């Protein structure tokens, strides 16, 4: 009865709507933040690298806190509402602080605003994910919830990519336009979620300081969990390098100024097509096979990146289309593996749902943060500075070679872990769970 109520009409949409705003934030932070800092705020590339590293690291303790405390909440307000309200307030404060910087910004104020923004979204993201996990207790209803959330997220990504691609002369930078839209959207959509969606009573018992590490202990609960955590970590590093480096790759590496937002829009549309195709193809493939195919595609794209000819929009789009098609499938497959493992362990979705949702995001975000810092370190080492005029000496070496080589190495290590037969589904998992389209959609 509870599942039927949650899934009826308006409430299913209300549960999915926040994915629209999060897609815009994720796009802005991963793709447009670094160009905004180095271009509009005119910060040195070394400072930009540290700020991007700080933004990526700030989400880690925030998600750890949300994962351990998020199931407790308030007796009067509910299990989830308190954390969604707090996270949204930090999002608004951080956005305002970041966008009000003048021509001579204070690095300290930029850093504080970034931390507030990232921490706020981390609280909202874990809370929203846990709310969705406990909204249903069977594969079919979970499939509807997570499938609808994914479609809303992809739709948001397409819309915000289109904002970046418009390049209206009178508009400020894409980062500014997207973040203003995201802030107002988050305020409205999160208020709708808090108002209309039923919330559960807080988890019994008091929160203890020792439980702060509960999401972390999940990663070491078994050898399979450790290897799955390693794949999440490598996937986070791959995503950070390929998304952060894309803007510089197009503008500076290929000399195609102004083409990056268009490429991102093409990439996002292709990601939607790729996810829908993966759900259909996955009816006859295990999560292992789906992930393996995607990793081999990632390896080919990484090796091809340094070979792209400069000044050719056709070559850029021909590379971007397959990259977009596969860009979301690897993370989808990893969540399929995680969901199968948790279901086989017999853990109810509503019991410590926040801890489970946050646990495997820790290595993903941690290694993403480290990888983005190493990317800028590679840029500096090879002499690339986005503020300088484009010259032959910085056309290919750092801007294409560094992300291409790093992505290839990460993918090879991931394939090695996957081939170690360490991620076999635990005993008790049904074959239907591995092969049905609903099971695939459920874990997106």
Coordinates of C-alpha atoms in Angstrom, one line a residue:
X1 CA 0.0 0.0 0.0
X2 CA 2.8 2.4 0.9
X3 CA 4.7 1.6 -2.4
X4 CA 1.5 2.1 -4.4
X5 CA 0.9 5.5 -2.7
X6 CA 4.5 6.7 -3.3
X7 CA 4.3 5.6 -7.0
X8 CA 1.0 7.1 -7.7
X9 CA 1.0 10.1 -10.1
X10 CA 2.3 13.3 -8.5
X11 CA 4.5 11.8 -5.8
X12 CA 6.6 9.8 -8.3
X13 CA 7.2 13.1 -10.2
X14 CA 7.9 15.0 -7.0
X15 CA 10.5 12.4 -5.9
X16 CA 12.2 12.7 -9.3
X17 CA 12.2 16.5 -9.9
X18 CA 15.3 17.3 -7.8
X19 CA 17.4 15.3 -10.3
X20 CA 16.8 18.2 -12.7
X21 CA 18.6 20.7 -10.5
X22 CA 21.3 18.3 -9.5
X23 CA 22.1 17.6 -13.1
X24 CA 22.7 21.3 -13.6
X25 CA 24.9 21.6 -10.6
X26 CA 26.9 18.6 -11.5
X27 CA 27.5 19.9 -15.1
X28 CA 28.5 23.3 -13.8
X29 CA 30.9 22.0 -11.2
X30 CA 32.6 19.4 -13.3
X31 CA 32.8 21.2 -16.6
X32 CA 32.3 25.0 -16.3
X33 CA 33.8 25.7 -12.8
X34 CA 37.5 25.6 -13.8
X35 CA 37.0 27.8 -16.9
X36 CA 34.9 30.2 -14.8
X37 CA 37.7 30.5 -12.2
X38 CA 40.5 30.9 -14.7
X39 CA 38.6 33.0 -17.2
X40 CA 35.9 35.2 -15.5
X41 CA 37.8 35.5 -12.2
X42 CA 41.3 35.4 -13.9
X43 CA 42.9 33.2 -11.3
X44 CA 46.2 31.4 -12.0
X45 CA 45.9 27.8 -13.2
X46 CA 47.7 26.6 -10.1
X47 CA 45.1 28.3 -7.9
X48 CA 42.3 27.0 -10.0
X49 CA 43.7 23.5 -9.6
X50 CA 43.7 23.8 -5.8
X51 CA 40.2 25.2 -5.8
X52 CA 38.8 22.4 -7.9
X53 CA 40.6 20.0 -5.7
X54 CA 39.0 21.6 -2.6
X55 CA 35.6 21.5 -4.2
X56 CA 35.9 17.8 -4.9
X57 CA 37.3 17.0 -1.4
X58 CA 34.7 19.0 0.4
X59 CA 31.9 16.6 -0.6
X60 CA 33.6 13.6 1.1
X61 CA 33.2 14.5 4.8
X62 CA 29.8 16.0 4.0
X63 CA 28.6 12.7 2.5
X64 CA 30.1 10.8 5.4
X65 CA 28.2 12.9 7.8
X66 CA 25.0 12.7 5.8
X67 CA 25.4 8.9 5.5
X68 CA 25.8 8.4 9.3
X69 CA 23.3 11.0 10.6
X70 CA 20.9 11.1 7.7
X71 CA 18.8 8.2 9.0
X72 CA 18.1 9.9 12.3
X73 CA 16.7 13.4 11.5
X74 CA 14.2 15.0 13.8
X75 CA 11.3 13.4 15.7
X76 CA 9.1 16.5 14.8
X77 CA 10.3 17.1 11.2
X78 CA 11.1 13.6 10.0
X79 CA 13.9 11.4 8.9
X80 CA 14.9 13.3 5.7
X81 CA 13.3 16.8 5.7
X82 CA 15.8 18.3 8.2
X83 CA 18.8 17.4 6.0
X84 CA 17.2 18.5 2.8
X85 CA 16.3 21.9 4.3
X86 CA 19.8 22.4 5.7
X87 CA 21.5 21.3 2.4
X88 CA 19.3 23.7 0.3
X89 CA 20.2 26.6 2.6
X90 CA 23.9 25.9 2.1
X91 CA 23.4 25.7 -1.7
X92 CA 21.8 29.1 -1.8
X93 CA 24.5 30.7 0.4
X94 CA 27.4 29.1 -1.6
X95 CA 26.0 30.1 -4.9
X96 CA 25.5 33.7 -3.9
X97 CA 29.0 33.9 -2.4
X98 CA 30.6 32.4 -5.5
X99 CA 28.8 34.6 -8.1
X100 CA 29.3 37.9 -6.2
X101 CA 33.1 37.9 -6.6
X102 CA 34.4 41.0 -8.4
X103 CA 37.3 41.6 -10.7
X104 CA 39.8 41.1 -7.8
X105 CA 38.3 38.1 -6.0
X106 CA 39.6 37.0 -2.6
X107 CA 40.8 33.4 -2.9
X108 CA 39.6 32.7 0.7
X109 CA 36.1 33.9 0.0
X110 CA 36.0 31.9 -3.2
X111 CA 37.1 28.8 -1.3
X112 CA 34.5 29.3 1.5
X113 CA 31.7 29.8 -1.0
X114 CA 32.8 26.7 -2.9
X115 CA 32.8 24.6 0.2
X116 CA 29.3 25.8 1.2
X117 CA 28.0 25.0 -2.2
X118 CA 29.5 21.5 -2.4
X119 CA 28.6 20.5 1.2
X120 CA 25.0 21.7 0.6
X121 CA 24.6 19.6 -2.5
X122 CA 26.3 16.6 -0.8
X123 CA 23.7 16.7 1.9
X124 CA 20.8 17.1 -0.6
X125 CA 22.1 14.3 -2.8
X126 CA 22.5 11.7 -0.1
X127 CA 19.1 12.7 1.5
X128 CA 17.4 12.5 -1.9
X129 CA 19.0 9.1 -2.7
X130 CA 18.1 7.6 0.7
X131 CA 14.5 8.9 0.3
X132 CA 14.2 7.1 -3.0
X133 CA 15.7 3.9 -1.6
X134 CA 13.2 3.6 1.2
X135 CA 10.2 4.7 -1.0
X136 CA 9.8 1.1 -2.2
X137 CA 10.6 -2.5 -1.2
X138 CA 10.4 -4.5 -4.4
X139 CA 12.2 -4.5 -7.8
X140 CA 9.3 -3.3 -9.9
X141 CA 8.5 -0.2 -7.8
X142 CA 12.1 0.6 -7.3
X143 CA 12.6 0.3 -11.1
X144 CA 9.9 2.9 -11.7
X145 CA 11.5 5.3 -9.1
X146 CA 15.1 5.0 -10.1
X147 CA 14.2 4.9 -13.8
X148 CA 12.2 8.1 -13.6
X149 CA 14.9 9.8 -11.5
X150 CA 17.5 9.0 -14.2
X151 CA 15.3 10.2 -17.0
X152 CA 14.7 13.5 -15.2
X153 CA 18.4 13.8 -14.5
X154 CA 19.3 13.3 -18.2
X155 CA 16.6 15.8 -19.3
X156 CA 18.1 18.3 -16.9
X157 CA 21.6 17.6 -18.3
X158 CA 20.3 18.3 -21.8
X159 CA 18.6 21.5 -20.8
X160 CA 21.6 22.9 -18.9
X161 CA 24.0 21.8 -21.7
X162 CA 21.8 23.8 -24.1
X163 CA 22.1 26.9 -21.9
X164 CA 25.9 26.5 -22.1
X165 CA 25.7 26.1 -25.9
X166 CA 23.6 29.1 -26.6
X167 CA 26.4 31.6 -26.0
X168 CA 24.2 34.7 -26.0
X169 CA 26.6 37.8 -26.2
X170 CA 24.7 39.7 -23.5
X171 CA 24.8 36.7 -21.0
X172 CA 27.5 36.1 -18.5
X173 CA 29.5 32.9 -18.4
X174 CA 27.7 29.5 -18.8
X175 CA 28.7 28.7 -15.2
X176 CA 26.9 31.9 -13.9
X177 CA 23.8 31.3 -15.9
X178 CA 23.5 27.6 -15.0
X179 CA 24.2 28.2 -11.3
X180 CA 21.6 31.0 -11.0
X181 CA 19.0 28.7 -12.6
X182 CA 20.1 25.8 -10.4
X183 CA 19.8 27.8 -7.2
X184 CA 16.2 28.9 -7.9
X185 CA 15.3 25.5 -9.2
X186 CA 16.7 23.8 -6.1
X187 CA 14.7 26.1 -3.8
X188 CA 11.4 25.4 -5.6
X189 CA 11.9 21.6 -6.2
X190 CA 13.3 20.8 -2.8
X191 CA 10.5 22.7 -1.1
X192 CA 8.0 20.7 -3.2
X193 CA 9.7 17.5 -2.1
X194 CA 9.7 18.4 1.6
X195 CA 6.1 19.5 1.5
X196 CA 4.4 16.8 -0.6
X197 CA 6.4 13.6 0.0
X198 CA 5.8 11.4 3.1
X199 CA 8.7 11.1 5.4
X200 CA 9.5 8.3 7.9
X201 CA 10.2 8.5 11.6
X202 CA 13.8 8.8 12.5
X203 CA 15.8 5.6 13.0
X204 CA 15.5 4.3 16.6
X205 CA 18.3 5.0 19.0
X206 CA 20.5 8.0 19.4
X207 CA 23.2 8.9 16.9
X208 CA 26.6 8.0 18.2
X209 CA 29.9 9.6 17.2
X210 CA 31.2 6.1 16.3
X211 CA 28.5 5.7 13.7
X212 CA 30.1 8.5 11.7
X213 CA 32.3 5.8 10.1
X214 CA 29.5 3.4 9.3
X215 CA 29.4 4.2 5.6
X216 CA 33.2 3.7 5.5
X217 CA 33.0 0.2 7.2
X218 CA 30.7 -0.9 4.4
X219 CA 33.5 -0.7 2.0
X220 CA 35.6 -3.2 3.9
X221 CA 32.8 -5.6 4.9
X222 CA 34.0 -8.3 2.5
X223 CA 36.5 -8.8 -0.3
X224 CA 33.8 -8.3 -2.9
X225 CA 32.9 -5.0 -1.3
X226 CA 36.6 -3.9 -1.3
X227 CA 37.0 -4.7 -5.0
X228 CA 33.7 -3.0 -5.9
X229 CA 34.8 0.1 -3.9
X230 CA 38.0 0.1 -6.0
X231 CA 36.0 0.1 -9.2
X232 CA 33.9 3.0 -7.8
X233 CA 37.1 4.9 -7.0
X234 CA 38.6 4.4 -10.5
X235 CA 35.3 5.4 -12.1
X236 CA 35.3 8.6 -10.1
X237 CA 38.9 9.3 -11.2
X238 CA 37.9 8.7 -14.9
X239 CA 34.8 10.9 -14.7
X240 CA 36.8 13.7 -13.1
X241 CA 39.6 13.7 -15.6
X242 CA 37.4 13.4 -18.7
X243 CA 34.8 16.0 -17.7
X244 CA 37.1 18.6 -16.2
X245 CA 39.5 18.3 -19.1
X246 CA 36.9 18.5 -21.9
X247 CA 36.6 22.3 -22.0
X248 CA 40.3 22.8 -22.1
X249 CA 40.7 19.9 -24.6
X250 CA 38.3 21.6 -27.1
X251 CA 39.3 25.3 -26.6
X252 CA 43.0 24.9 -26.1
X253 CA 43.9 21.5 -27.4
X254 CA 42.0 21.5 -30.6
X255 CA 41.8 25.2 -31.1
X256 CA 38.0 25.1 -31.4
X257 CA 37.0 28.2 -29.3
X258 CA 33.3 28.2 -28.5
X259 CA 32.7 24.6 -29.5
X260 CA 33.0 23.1 -26.0
X261 CA 29.3 23.9 -24.9
X262 CA 28.0 22.5 -28.2
X263 CA 30.1 19.3 -27.7
X264 CA 28.8 19.0 -24.1
X265 CA 25.2 19.3 -25.4
X266 CA 25.9 16.5 -28.0
X267 CA 27.5 14.5 -25.3
X268 CA 24.5 14.8 -22.9
X269 CA 22.0 13.9 -25.6
X270 CA 24.1 10.8 -26.5
X271 CA 24.3 9.9 -22.8
X272 CA 20.5 9.7 -22.7
X273 CA 20.5 7.5 -25.8
X274 CA 23.2 5.3 -24.3
X275 CA 21.4 4.8 -21.0
X276 CA 18.2 3.8 -22.8
X277 CA 20.1 1.4 -25.1
X278 CA 21.9 -0.1 -22.1
X279 CA 18.6 -0.8 -20.3
X280 CA 17.4 -2.6 -23.4
X281 CA 20.6 -4.5 -24.2
X282 CA 21.1 -5.3 -20.5
X283 CA 18.1 -7.6 -20.7
X284 CA 20.5 -10.3 -22.0
X285 CA 23.7 -9.1 -20.3
X286 CA 24.9 -9.3 -16.7
X287 CA 26.2 -6.2 -15.0
X288 CA 29.8 -7.6 -15.4
X289 CA 29.4 -7.9 -19.2
X290 CA 27.8 -4.5 -19.5
X291 CA 30.6 -2.9 -17.5
X292 CA 33.3 -4.8 -19.4
X293 CA 32.0 -3.6 -22.8
X294 CA 31.9 0.0 -21.6
X295 CA 35.4 -0.1 -20.2
X296 CA 36.8 -1.4 -23.5
X297 CA 35.0 1.4 -25.3
X298 CA 36.5 3.9 -22.8
X299 CA 40.0 2.5 -23.5
X300 CA 39.6 3.0 -27.2
X301 CA 38.3 6.6 -26.8
X302 CA 41.2 7.4 -24.4
X303 CA 43.8 6.1 -26.9
X304 CA 42.2 8.0 -29.7
X305 CA 42.0 11.4 -27.8
X306 CA 45.7 12.5 -28.5
X307 CA 45.3 11.6 -32.2
X308 CA 42.4 14.1 -32.8
X309 CA 43.4 16.7 -35.4
X310 CA 43.3 20.4 -34.4
X311 CA 40.8 22.7 -35.9
X312 CA 38.3 20.1 -37.0
X313 CA 34.8 20.3 -35.5
X314 CA 33.9 17.1 -37.4
X315 CA 36.6 15.1 -35.6
X316 CA 35.5 16.6 -32.3
X317 CA 31.9 15.5 -32.8
X318 CA 32.9 12.1 -34.1
X319 CA 34.8 11.5 -30.9
X320 CA 32.2 13.1 -28.6
X321 CA 29.3 11.0 -29.9
X322 CA 30.7 7.6 -28.7
X323 CA 32.1 9.2 -25.6
X324 CA 28.6 10.5 -24.7
X325 CA 27.0 7.2 -25.5
X326 CA 29.2 5.3 -23.0
X327 CA 29.7 8.1 -20.4
X328 CA 27.0 7.1 -18.0
X329 CA 26.8 3.3 -18.5
X330 CA 29.8 2.4 -16.4
X331 CA 28.4 4.1 -13.3
X332 CA 25.0 2.5 -14.0
X333 CA 26.6 -0.9 -14.2
X334 CA 28.5 -0.3 -10.9
X335 CA 25.2 0.6 -9.2
X336 CA 23.7 -2.6 -10.6
X337 CA 26.5 -4.6 -8.9
X338 CA 26.1 -2.7 -5.7
X339 CA 22.3 -3.1 -5.7
X340 CA 22.5 -6.8 -6.3
X341 CA 25.0 -7.2 -3.5
X342 CA 22.9 -5.3 -1.0
X343 CA 19.7 -7.1 -2.0
X344 CA 21.4 -10.5 -1.7
X345 CA 22.5 -9.5 1.8
X346 CA 18.9 -9.1 2.9
X347 CA 19.3 -5.5 4.0
X348 CA 15.9 -3.7 4.0
X349 CA 16.0 -0.6 1.8
X350 CA 14.7 1.6 4.6
X351 CA 17.2 0.4 7.2
X352 CA 20.3 2.7 7.2
X353 CA 19.5 3.7 3.6
X354 CA 21.6 6.9 3.9
X355 CA 24.6 4.9 5.1
X356 CA 24.4 2.5 2.2
X357 CA 23.8 5.2 -0.4
X358 CA 26.7 7.3 0.9
X359 CA 29.2 4.5 1.5
X360 CA 30.3 3.8 -2.1
X361 CA 30.2 7.5 -3.0
X362 CA 33.2 8.0 -0.7
X363 CA 35.8 6.3 -2.9
X364 CA 34.2 7.7 -6.0
X365 CA 34.5 11.3 -4.8
X366 CA 37.8 10.9 -3.1
X367 CA 39.6 9.6 -6.2
X368 CA 37.7 12.0 -8.3
X369 CA 39.2 14.8 -6.2
X370 CA 42.7 13.4 -6.3
X371 CA 42.5 12.8 -10.1
X372 CA 41.4 16.4 -10.8
X373 CA 44.3 17.7 -8.8
X374 CA 46.7 15.5 -10.7
X375 CA 45.2 16.6 -14.0
X376 CA 46.1 20.2 -13.2
X377 CA 49.5 19.2 -11.9
X378 CA 50.1 17.5 -15.3
X379 CA 49.0 20.7 -17.1
X380 CA 51.5 22.8 -15.0
X381 CA 54.3 20.3 -15.5
X382 CA 53.9 20.4 -19.3
X383 CA 53.6 24.2 -19.3
X384 CA 49.9 24.6 -20.2
X385 CA 48.3 27.9 -19.0
X386 CA 44.7 28.6 -20.2
X387 CA 45.2 32.3 -19.8
X388 CA 48.0 32.4 -22.4
X389 CA 47.3 32.8 -26.1
X390 CA 46.9 29.5 -27.9
X391 CA 50.2 28.5 -29.5
X392 CA 51.7 25.4 -31.2
X393 CA 53.6 24.6 -28.0
X394 CA 50.4 23.9 -26.1
X395 CA 48.2 22.5 -28.8
X396 CA 48.5 18.8 -28.1
X397 CA 51.1 17.8 -25.4
X398 CA 49.4 18.7 -22.1
X399 CA 45.8 19.3 -23.1
X400 CA 45.1 16.0 -25.0
X401 CA 48.0 13.8 -23.9
X402 CA 47.5 14.2 -20.1
X403 CA 43.8 13.3 -19.9
X404 CA 44.1 10.6 -22.7
X405 CA 47.0 8.8 -21.0
X406 CA 45.4 9.0 -17.5
X407 CA 42.0 7.8 -18.7
X408 CA 43.7 4.8 -20.5
X409 CA 45.6 3.8 -17.4
X410 CA 42.6 4.0 -15.2
X411 CA 40.5 1.9 -17.6
X412 CA 43.2 -0.8 -17.8
X413 CA 43.4 -1.1 -14.0
X414 CA 39.5 -1.3 -13.9
X415 CA 39.5 -4.1 -16.5
X416 CA 42.1 -6.0 -14.5
X417 CA 40.0 -5.8 -11.3
X418 CA 36.9 -6.8 -13.2
X419 CA 38.7 -9.8 -14.8
X420 CA 39.7 -11.0 -11.3
X421 CA 36.3 -12.6 -10.9
X422 CA 35.9 -10.8 -7.6
X423 CA 32.6 -9.1 -8.3
X424 CA 30.5 -12.2 -8.8
X425 CA 27.0 -11.6 -7.4
X426 CA 26.8 -13.1 -3.9
X427 CA 25.0 -16.4 -3.3
X428 CA 21.3 -16.1 -3.3
X429 CA 21.0 -13.5 -6.1
X430 CA 18.4 -14.6 -8.6
X431 CA 19.1 -14.7 -12.3
X432 CA 16.1 -12.5 -12.9
X433 CA 17.8 -9.8 -10.9
X434 CA 20.7 -9.8 -13.3
X435 CA 18.8 -9.9 -16.5
X436 CA 15.5 -8.0 -16.4
X437 CA 15.2 -4.5 -17.7
X438 CA 13.5 -3.5 -14.5
X439 CA 16.5 -4.6 -12.5
X440 CA 18.8 -2.5 -14.8
X441 CA 16.6 0.6 -14.5
X442 CA 16.4 0.2 -10.7
X443 CA 20.1 0.6 -10.2
X444 CA 20.5 3.7 -12.3

